[in-house]
Amino acid sequence: MRIGELARATGTTARALRHYEQAGLISSQRAPNGYRIYDERAVARVRNIRYLLAAGLTLDDVRVFLPCLDGDVAAAPPSEKGLRVALERLAVLNERIAAQTEARDRLEAALRQATSGRIRPVA
């Protein structure tokens, strides 16, 4: 299947597919006219990549899951390495959330002080 067909089948874009390919997560063959040709397994692989990215992992994190990207990642029992990567990513996300929360709280306090409490934050 060509790149546009794979994009439609997986709900992504051709640009994202080229990015996944550049990152070494999917591969294609080249037709005589230069078009990328993907086999049917690429559909499951791309869906799994998108599932892992939607869960908060990065493309670098997803590389750990290469051996199981052709199966059902969501239903498979997690590997120790996969769990470790996911826990590390969760810690990073929690740190970022904490930093953003602190920044929001400082900005909110500054606005209250500067406006004598007239401005209320939007919830």
mmCIF file of C-alpha atoms in Angstrom:
data_model
loop_
_atom_site.group_PDB
_atom_site.id
_atom_site.type_symbol
_atom_site.label_atom_id
_atom_site.label_comp_id
_atom_site.label_asym_id
_atom_site.label_seq_id
_atom_site.Cartn_x
_atom_site.Cartn_y
_atom_site.Cartn_z
ATOM 1 C CA MET A 1 0.000 0.000 0.000
ATOM 2 C CA ARG A 2 1.154 3.530 -0.686
ATOM 3 C CA ILE A 3 1.767 6.161 1.950
ATOM 4 C CA GLY A 4 -1.600 7.884 1.492
ATOM 5 C CA GLU A 5 -3.444 4.591 1.902
ATOM 6 C CA LEU A 6 -1.507 3.805 5.070
ATOM 7 C CA ALA A 7 -2.207 7.291 6.410
ATOM 8 C CA ARG A 8 -5.957 6.861 5.822
ATOM 9 C CA ALA A 9 -5.975 3.347 7.293
ATOM 10 C CA THR A 10 -4.287 4.522 10.490
ATOM 11 C CA GLY A 11 -5.784 7.987 10.914
ATOM 12 C CA THR A 12 -2.456 9.754 10.597
ATOM 13 C CA THR A 13 -0.668 11.857 8.006
ATOM 14 C CA ALA A 14 1.878 11.028 5.356
ATOM 15 C CA ARG A 15 4.218 13.466 7.075
ATOM 16 C CA ALA A 16 3.941 11.546 10.370
ATOM 17 C CA LEU A 17 4.596 8.270 8.540
ATOM 18 C CA ARG A 18 7.736 9.695 6.943
ATOM 19 C CA HIS A 19 8.796 10.862 10.419
ATOM 20 C CA TYR A 20 8.221 7.363 11.875
ATOM 21 C CA GLU A 21 10.223 5.913 9.015
ATOM 22 C CA GLN A 22 13.070 8.366 9.545
ATOM 23 C CA ALA A 23 13.032 7.386 13.230
ATOM 24 C CA GLY A 24 13.411 3.725 12.234
ATOM 25 C CA LEU A 25 10.011 2.640 13.557
ATOM 26 C CA ILE A 26 8.517 1.616 10.210
ATOM 27 C CA SER A 27 10.029 0.746 6.862
ATOM 28 C CA SER A 28 8.976 0.758 3.246
ATOM 29 C CA GLN A 29 10.119 -0.453 -0.114
ATOM 30 C CA ARG A 30 10.380 1.834 -3.111
ATOM 31 C CA ALA A 31 8.319 1.283 -6.237
ATOM 32 C CA PRO A 32 10.004 1.896 -9.603
ATOM 33 C CA ASN A 33 8.409 5.353 -9.652
ATOM 34 C CA GLY A 34 9.919 6.163 -6.224
ATOM 35 C CA TYR A 35 6.701 5.870 -4.223
ATOM 36 C CA ARG A 36 6.925 4.315 -0.785
ATOM 37 C CA ILE A 37 5.210 0.941 -0.556
ATOM 38 C CA TYR A 38 4.266 -0.490 2.849
ATOM 39 C CA ASP A 39 3.171 -4.027 3.618
ATOM 40 C CA GLU A 40 -0.043 -4.819 5.494
ATOM 41 C CA ARG A 41 1.809 -5.244 8.815
ATOM 42 C CA ALA A 42 2.542 -1.524 8.785
ATOM 43 C CA VAL A 43 -1.094 -0.797 9.713
ATOM 44 C CA ALA A 44 -0.798 -2.553 13.093
ATOM 45 C CA ARG A 45 2.658 -1.105 13.652
ATOM 46 C CA VAL A 46 1.537 2.494 13.025
ATOM 47 C CA ARG A 47 -1.562 2.046 15.187
ATOM 48 C CA ASN A 48 0.659 0.771 18.003
ATOM 49 C CA ILE A 49 3.058 3.677 17.583
ATOM 50 C CA ARG A 50 0.149 6.121 17.759
ATOM 51 C CA TYR A 51 -1.239 4.326 20.835
ATOM 52 C CA LEU A 52 2.093 4.628 22.641
ATOM 53 C CA LEU A 53 2.542 8.262 21.628
ATOM 54 C CA ALA A 54 -0.994 9.069 22.790
ATOM 55 C CA ALA A 55 -0.133 7.456 26.130
ATOM 56 C CA GLY A 56 2.602 10.070 26.578
ATOM 57 C CA LEU A 57 5.693 8.269 25.318
ATOM 58 C CA THR A 58 8.159 9.846 22.912
ATOM 59 C CA LEU A 59 9.427 8.333 19.664
ATOM 60 C CA ASP A 60 12.658 7.476 21.453
ATOM 61 C CA ASP A 61 10.625 5.677 24.125
ATOM 62 C CA VAL A 62 8.674 3.792 21.460
ATOM 63 C CA ARG A 63 11.907 2.261 20.122
ATOM 64 C CA VAL A 64 11.995 0.036 23.218
ATOM 65 C CA PHE A 65 8.763 -1.534 21.992
ATOM 66 C CA LEU A 66 10.065 -2.369 18.479
ATOM 67 C CA PRO A 67 9.988 -6.139 19.059
ATOM 68 C CA CYS A 68 6.260 -6.064 19.804
ATOM 69 C CA LEU A 69 4.957 -3.272 17.547
ATOM 70 C CA ASP A 70 3.525 -5.755 15.053
ATOM 71 C CA GLY A 71 1.253 -7.343 17.677
ATOM 72 C CA ASP A 72 -1.371 -5.939 20.019
ATOM 73 C CA VAL A 73 0.684 -3.688 22.295
ATOM 74 C CA ALA A 74 -2.303 -2.622 24.389
ATOM 75 C CA ALA A 75 -3.280 -6.210 25.254
ATOM 76 C CA ALA A 76 0.197 -7.717 25.621
ATOM 77 C CA PRO A 77 1.750 -8.114 29.070
ATOM 78 C CA PRO A 78 4.348 -5.386 29.567
ATOM 79 C CA SER A 79 8.026 -6.217 29.548
ATOM 80 C CA GLU A 80 10.316 -5.083 32.340
ATOM 81 C CA LYS A 81 12.107 -2.740 29.964
ATOM 82 C CA GLY A 82 8.810 -1.336 28.682
ATOM 83 C CA LEU A 83 7.584 -0.765 32.229
ATOM 84 C CA ARG A 84 10.826 0.971 33.152
ATOM 85 C CA VAL A 85 10.567 3.317 30.155
ATOM 86 C CA ALA A 86 6.913 4.080 30.911
ATOM 87 C CA LEU A 87 7.655 4.776 34.579
ATOM 88 C CA GLU A 88 10.549 7.064 33.641
ATOM 89 C CA ARG A 89 8.320 8.959 31.205
ATOM 90 C CA LEU A 90 5.614 9.238 33.882
ATOM 91 C CA ALA A 91 8.156 10.739 36.285
ATOM 92 C CA VAL A 92 9.203 13.296 33.644
ATOM 93 C CA LEU A 93 5.578 14.207 32.970
ATOM 94 C CA ASN A 94 4.861 14.575 36.686
ATOM 95 C CA GLU A 95 7.875 16.884 37.053
ATOM 96 C CA ARG A 96 6.670 19.021 34.150
ATOM 97 C CA ILE A 97 3.144 19.181 35.550
ATOM 98 C CA ALA A 98 4.493 20.216 38.947
ATOM 99 C CA ALA A 99 6.655 22.931 37.360
ATOM 100 C CA GLN A 100 3.728 24.237 35.294
ATOM 101 C CA THR A 101 1.455 24.209 38.342
ATOM 102 C CA GLU A 102 4.005 26.238 40.304
ATOM 103 C CA ALA A 103 4.341 28.723 37.439
ATOM 104 C CA ARG A 104 0.569 29.063 37.186
ATOM 105 C CA ASP A 105 0.260 29.614 40.937
ATOM 106 C CA ARG A 106 2.977 32.304 40.888
ATOM 107 C CA LEU A 107 1.305 34.075 37.973
ATOM 108 C CA GLU A 108 -2.085 33.880 39.657
ATOM 109 C CA ALA A 109 -0.666 35.334 42.882
ATOM 110 C CA ALA A 110 1.064 38.132 40.947
ATOM 111 C CA LEU A 111 -2.187 38.998 39.148
ATOM 112 C CA ARG A 112 -4.131 39.062 42.399
ATOM 113 C CA GLN A 113 -1.527 41.320 43.991
ATOM 114 C CA ALA A 114 -1.282 43.633 40.975
ATOM 115 C CA THR A 115 -5.060 44.026 40.716
ATOM 116 C CA SER A 116 -5.880 43.993 44.422
ATOM 117 C CA GLY A 117 -7.775 40.768 43.879
ATOM 118 C CA ARG A 118 -10.087 42.146 41.125
ATOM 119 C CA ILE A 119 -8.962 39.583 38.571
ATOM 120 C CA ARG A 120 -10.037 36.027 39.148
ATOM 121 C CA PRO A 121 -8.309 33.209 37.263
ATOM 122 C CA VAL A 122 -10.340 31.325 34.701
ATOM 123 C CA ALA A 123 -10.911 27.801 35.925
#
